[in-house]
Amino acid sequence: MKCKKAFFWFVTLCFANLFFVANAQNSSVVLKNGWEFRQEKTAKWNATTVPGEVHTDLLNNKLILDPYYRDNEKKLQWIERKNWEYKTSFLVTPAMLKKKNTELVFDGLDTYATVYLNGKLVLKANNMFRQWRVDVKKYLHPGTNKLVVVFLSAQNVVDLLAKKDLPFVIPDNPRVYVRKAQYHFGWDWGPKFTTCGIWKEVRLESYDEKEAEKPFVPSRKIELVQQPDSLGKSFYFKIDDKAVYMKGANYIPSDAFLSRVTKKEYEKIILSAKDANMNMLRVWGGGIYEDDYFYDLCDKYGINVWQDFMFAGTMVPGDKAFFDNVREEVKYQVKRLRHHKSIVLWCGNNESDEAFKNWGWQKSMNMSKQDSTRLWKDYVRLFQDSIPKWVKEVDPSRPYISSSPLFGWGREKSYTEGDSHYWGTWWGLADIENVQNKTGRFVSEYGMQAMPNYSSIEKFTLPEDRHLFSDVLKAHQKAGNGFMKLNSYLDRYFIDSTKVKKMNVEDYTYLTQCLQYYSLKNIVGIHRSKAPYNMGTLVWQLNDCWPTASWSITDYNNRQPKAAWYAIREAYRDDKVAEIDLKRPKDLPLEDPQISWKIIGNEIIIKATKPAKYVYVDIKDYTGKLSDNYMDLEAGKEMRISFEGKIIKPVIKVTSLYDVLNRYK
C-alpha cells in the first residue's frame, strides 16, 4: 500500500509541475507550474506565473495597485530598483537521466538573470532577446531538483555601465547598454515599467542526438527596389516580381506587460489591421521580436512584415562583448523567424542614423569630436557592416536596410529617396495640407494624436480627474507638449482655442478623434494619389500598450477602433480612389441634423433630417466593433450600422460635430 501511495504521489507531482512531450529520440519537459517569487533576501515567497513578469506577479498577489490606474505609474517606480528571485522544484525521472544530454532552455529571460540549479551556478544571462541553453545533466539527480533565477535591476545595471564610461556618453539614454525592450524605459506613448521576469517558456530537453536543423528554403521572392530615377531614388517592394503598394501601420508591443498579450489579443490586433485593408505592419525597433503567433497570423492574412531589429533612437556601445551579444541575438531571431513568408524586410534600427545627424546631440551634450567620431564608427560597424553580414549568413533571401529612415523630415532628400518619417505634421506643427508637398517615396511613419476612447478614460480615472487638464490625464499623455500640440490643431481645424478650456473631457475626446480622422484620411489620400512616385504609407501607429493619449488608431481596451481606424479602413480600400477633402471642419456650415435612430436585430438604423458630420454612435459598456462610426450622414438617408452579439436594453448615445461645437458657441 505504501508503494502505491508513493507511486501515486510521484506521478501527481510530475504532472503538477511539468508538461511532458517525448518521442523515441528526445523529450521536452516544460517547467510551467509551481513557481514562486520574492524581492531578493526578503522572507515571504509568493505564487507566480511563468511566463510572466514581476509587475504582473505583484499585481496578481495584490501587493501593488493597478499600474495603469490614475497616476499609479509614478508610485511603482521602486519595483525597477529592486532585485527579484524566482524558484521552483521539479522531478527528474530515471528515463531522462539515461539520455546522453539534458539542456535547460530559457526562451526568454528579462534580462540580467543568474540561474542556479540545485545550488550550482549554471547560467548568467544578459539579453532579453536571446534563447539561453545550458547543459545541466551533471547537475541533475533523480527525484526533486531545485531551480532558482535571480534578476538584477536592469535600471541599476545600465546606470552603472553608463557611469563607468564617463566622461564618454552614449546618446540618449543609459538604456542603450542593455539588450532589453527599449520601451520598458518609457516612451512618448508608453509608461516607464522597467520590469523583469521569465517572460517566455522554460523547459528541460533530453536527447541522445540532436535533430538536424532543417535547411531554409524561401517561400517567395522578395525585392526592395532602390533605383536612381529622374526624381531621386525609388523605394518599393516587389513580391514574386510584382510591385506592391504597401498600406499599413507601425506596430508596437501591445502591452507594457508582455505576458498579458494572449493569442486572443493577437488575433484582435492583427484582424484590426486586416479589416482596415492593411497589407503591411512595421514591427518597430523599440519593442520586441514578436511571438511566433503574431507572424503566423500575418502569414495567414497576407500582411507583409517590415521587421526592425531592436534598436531605437540611440547610438550603441562598441565593445566586443556587446557586439558578440548582438550577433547571437540577430542569428537566433532571424533563424527563428525566417520561415514566416510574411517577413519582407530586415531593418537595422529605428531613427538612429538620422538622430545622430539631426537631433543635435553633439551640441546639447557638448560632445568632443573624438567622441563623436567614435560613436559614428561603432554605429557603422554594427548596422552597416556587422548586422547585414550576420543576417546574410542565415537568411540571404530578404533585403536589409541599415536604418529607417536615412534622411530626417527636415532634409529635402527625405522626400526624394529612401523611406521617410514625416513628422512635420504633429512635431513640426505644420498644417495637414503641407503633406501635398512633403510626400516621400515610401512614408514609413506619420501620424496625429487623439485621446483614447472615453470609455477607457472612465476606467482609469475617478470623476474628479475628468477635467482638462488634470494631473491624471497628464499622466496618460506622454508626448512632449502633447496637449499644447493637440490644442493647436483643434484651433486651426475645429474650434477656437479660447473655447477648448471650457470643454468637458468627453467632448474634447470626441473632437481629438475627429481631428485624427480628418488628418489621416487626407494624408493617406495624398500619399496614394502620388503613386507610383510614392509606393507605401505606414501610419504611426496601429495599437497602444496601455490606455493613453497617443497616435494609435485603436484603443488599448478591447482593441476597439478609434475614429481614425474607420478613416484608414476607407482610405486603404483598393476598390475606390482614396478621398481627399481638405475643407477644414471649422469652416463648414453646420445645422442641427436632428438625428433619430432605432434598433432592429443586430442593426442600428440611423437617419438625419439635415447633413451631419462625424456622427459617433456609442453603446454603453459595448466592447465590440461597430461596422461604421464617425460617419457623415446625408439628409433623409438611412444608414445601417451592425454590431456583434446581442445587447440587452442597450444605452445608445449619438453625437455629431454640430452637437459638440454648438455647446461652446
XYZ file of C-alpha atoms in Angstrom, residues 25-302:
278
model
C 14.706 10.377 -29.834
C 14.223 13.129 -27.268
C 11.978 14.526 -24.566
C 10.928 18.024 -23.594
C 9.675 18.915 -20.128
C 8.124 22.360 -19.700
C 8.676 23.913 -16.267
C 5.436 25.823 -16.072
C 3.922 25.417 -12.619
C 4.967 25.577 -9.005
C 6.938 28.816 -9.342
C 7.279 31.334 -6.518
C 8.919 34.755 -6.316
C 10.055 37.340 -3.786
C 12.036 40.531 -3.533
C 15.614 39.379 -3.061
C 16.541 38.492 0.515
C 13.073 39.124 1.927
C 11.220 36.426 3.840
C 7.933 35.802 2.051
C 7.617 33.842 -1.167
C 4.504 34.373 -3.307
C 2.915 32.381 -6.084
C 3.864 33.465 -9.579
C 3.034 32.721 -13.188
C 5.643 31.661 -15.721
C 5.824 33.069 -18.340
C 5.283 36.448 -16.703
C 6.973 39.476 -15.187
C 7.413 40.918 -11.729
C 4.815 43.691 -12.073
C 2.016 41.294 -13.009
C 3.158 38.900 -10.277
C 2.928 41.677 -7.698
C -0.465 42.720 -9.039
C -1.844 39.184 -9.043
C -0.791 38.817 -5.408
C -2.470 42.159 -4.574
C 0.857 43.584 -3.454
C 0.513 46.637 -5.723
C -2.382 48.605 -7.207
C -3.269 48.539 -10.901
C -0.258 50.162 -12.624
C -2.492 51.699 -15.313
C -5.000 53.296 -12.955
C -4.852 57.057 -12.372
C -1.217 58.074 -11.700
C -0.141 54.794 -10.081
C 2.745 54.508 -12.535
C 4.874 57.011 -10.621
C 4.122 55.241 -7.332
C 5.518 51.958 -8.647
C 8.950 53.062 -9.832
C 10.540 51.435 -6.782
C 9.970 47.994 -8.338
C 12.576 48.510 -11.058
C 15.269 49.348 -8.480
C 14.967 46.020 -6.623
C 16.341 42.577 -7.406
C 13.875 39.684 -7.630
C 14.162 35.928 -7.089
C 12.135 33.143 -8.699
C 12.220 29.476 -7.747
C 10.566 26.155 -8.476
C 11.103 22.446 -7.899
C 10.727 19.703 -10.475
C 11.121 15.967 -10.699
C 13.660 14.193 -12.851
C 12.883 10.651 -13.917
C 15.451 7.864 -14.413
C 14.455 7.793 -18.102
C 15.543 11.419 -18.518
C 18.886 10.722 -16.876
C 19.540 7.873 -19.285
C 19.705 10.340 -22.163
C 23.216 11.452 -23.125
C 22.354 15.148 -22.906
C 19.952 17.298 -20.922
C 19.734 21.034 -21.546
C 17.955 23.680 -19.527
C 16.387 26.051 -22.061
C 15.047 29.544 -21.427
C 13.308 31.030 -24.461
C 13.298 34.428 -22.759
C 14.861 35.888 -19.614
C 14.266 39.586 -18.942
C 17.141 40.475 -18.620
C 20.089 40.266 -16.163
C 19.489 36.796 -14.767
C 21.633 34.405 -12.743
C 20.419 30.800 -12.742
C 21.158 28.204 -10.049
C 20.301 24.518 -10.315
C 20.499 22.547 -7.095
C 22.614 25.326 -5.641
C 25.095 25.405 -8.526
C 25.535 28.443 -10.785
C 24.703 27.241 -14.311
C 23.967 30.379 -16.317
C 24.337 34.157 -16.434
C 22.069 35.840 -18.981
C 22.116 39.431 -20.197
C 19.855 39.634 -23.243
C 16.057 39.547 -23.273
C 16.021 38.660 -26.981
C 18.152 35.518 -26.904
C 17.339 31.928 -26.177
C 19.604 30.591 -23.439
C 20.691 26.927 -23.393
C 22.952 25.245 -20.883
C 23.964 21.598 -20.462
C 22.810 20.615 -16.963
C 22.966 16.826 -16.996
C 25.778 16.731 -14.432
C 23.766 18.906 -12.009
C 20.578 16.807 -12.095
C 19.694 13.906 -9.855
C 16.694 11.564 -9.630
C 13.705 12.973 -7.769
C 13.252 16.598 -6.740
C 15.543 19.252 -8.221
C 15.552 22.933 -7.318
C 15.824 25.814 -9.772
C 16.396 29.457 -8.760
C 16.598 32.518 -11.043
C 17.795 35.854 -9.635
C 17.096 39.022 -11.627
C 19.189 42.123 -11.111
C 17.592 45.524 -11.615
C 18.171 46.395 -15.275
C 17.888 50.082 -14.450
C 20.601 49.830 -11.807
C 22.876 47.863 -14.125
C 22.602 50.260 -17.070
C 23.116 53.241 -14.784
C 26.338 51.666 -13.519
C 27.520 50.838 -17.035
C 26.883 54.402 -18.178
C 28.668 55.817 -15.131
C 31.630 53.544 -15.761
C 32.012 55.015 -19.279
C 32.096 58.647 -18.149
C 33.096 61.163 -19.420
C 32.171 59.305 -22.627
C 28.380 59.383 -23.010
C 26.263 57.392 -25.459
C 23.138 59.308 -26.507
C 20.422 59.429 -25.492
C 19.712 57.191 -22.518
C 21.590 54.578 -20.429
C 19.078 52.003 -21.750
C 21.361 51.612 -24.802
C 23.666 49.381 -22.763
C 21.084 46.661 -22.218
C 19.579 44.270 -24.732
C 16.079 44.718 -23.432
C 12.845 46.116 -24.857
C 13.648 49.816 -25.020
C 10.044 50.922 -24.467
C 10.245 49.453 -20.949
C 12.297 52.540 -20.082
C 9.372 54.794 -21.083
C 8.389 56.322 -24.420
C 6.284 59.191 -25.711
C 3.249 56.902 -25.789
C 4.108 54.456 -23.022
C 4.721 54.207 -19.279
C 8.040 53.500 -17.590
C 7.875 49.985 -16.186
C 11.398 48.563 -16.425
C 10.262 45.115 -15.492
C 11.972 41.728 -15.213
C 10.990 38.079 -15.219
C 10.864 34.754 -17.025
C 8.906 36.121 -19.953
C 8.952 33.025 -22.166
C 8.849 29.255 -21.776
C 11.329 27.272 -19.658
C 11.978 23.588 -20.327
C 14.352 20.654 -19.996
C 15.339 18.978 -23.255
C 16.820 15.481 -23.028
C 18.262 13.719 -26.077
C 20.884 11.316 -27.324
C 21.393 13.032 -30.672
C 20.174 16.493 -31.612
C 17.801 16.623 -34.539
C 19.435 18.040 -37.643
C 18.473 21.614 -38.487
C 16.144 21.783 -41.469
C 17.539 23.754 -44.402
C 15.872 27.111 -45.008
C 14.001 27.452 -48.307
C 12.441 30.870 -49.066
C 8.714 30.714 -49.783
C 8.658 33.655 -52.209
C 10.863 36.129 -53.998
C 11.214 39.474 -52.233
C 12.977 42.541 -53.600
C 13.376 46.073 -52.285
C 13.874 48.231 -55.362
C 16.020 51.315 -54.771
C 16.976 52.623 -58.181
C 18.023 56.154 -59.171
C 15.487 57.935 -61.351
C 14.846 61.449 -62.619
C 13.290 62.459 -59.273
C 15.700 60.832 -56.839
C 15.707 57.145 -55.939
C 12.818 54.692 -55.794
C 11.850 52.696 -52.718
C 9.309 49.944 -53.243
C 8.751 46.237 -52.714
C 8.419 43.606 -55.398
C 6.876 40.319 -54.285
C 7.307 37.491 -56.775
C 8.259 40.068 -59.427
C 5.157 42.207 -58.848
C 5.404 45.754 -57.467
C 3.187 46.120 -54.377
C 1.883 49.378 -52.916
C 2.140 48.940 -49.154
C -0.701 50.214 -46.947
C -0.298 49.693 -43.266
C 0.794 50.807 -39.849
C 3.574 50.684 -37.308
C 3.160 48.058 -34.610
C 4.417 48.477 -31.036
C 4.194 45.885 -28.238
C 0.541 45.526 -27.320
C 1.085 45.759 -23.575
C 3.652 47.184 -21.197
C 3.496 43.703 -19.625
C 4.077 41.193 -22.379
C 2.600 38.153 -20.629
C -0.829 39.782 -20.986
C -0.744 39.531 -24.774
C -2.603 36.272 -25.297
C -3.366 34.569 -28.596
C -6.833 36.101 -28.421
C -5.298 39.561 -28.073
C -3.004 38.943 -31.036
C -5.997 37.857 -33.090
C -7.881 41.060 -32.244
C -4.901 43.212 -33.165
C -3.952 41.523 -36.427
C -7.594 41.379 -37.512
C -7.859 45.106 -36.802
C -5.108 45.550 -39.404
C -6.626 43.087 -41.854
C -10.112 44.588 -41.531
C -8.654 48.057 -42.143
C -7.396 46.836 -45.550
C -3.754 46.871 -44.494
C -1.129 44.740 -46.213
C 1.904 45.705 -44.095
C 2.892 46.120 -40.461
C 6.232 47.527 -39.386
C 7.445 45.902 -36.159
C 9.093 48.914 -34.551
C 12.628 48.662 -33.163
C 11.984 49.790 -29.602
C 9.808 46.822 -28.718
C 10.364 43.086 -29.142
C 10.768 40.453 -31.798
C 7.188 39.300 -31.647
C 5.740 35.946 -30.672
C 5.575 33.343 -33.437
C 1.799 33.547 -33.308
C 1.941 37.187 -34.398
C 3.794 36.171 -37.563
C 1.564 33.125 -38.042
C -1.411 35.475 -38.215
C 0.386 37.819 -40.600
C 1.200 34.798 -42.787
C -2.445 33.730 -42.677
C -3.962 37.108 -43.516
C -1.481 38.241 -46.136
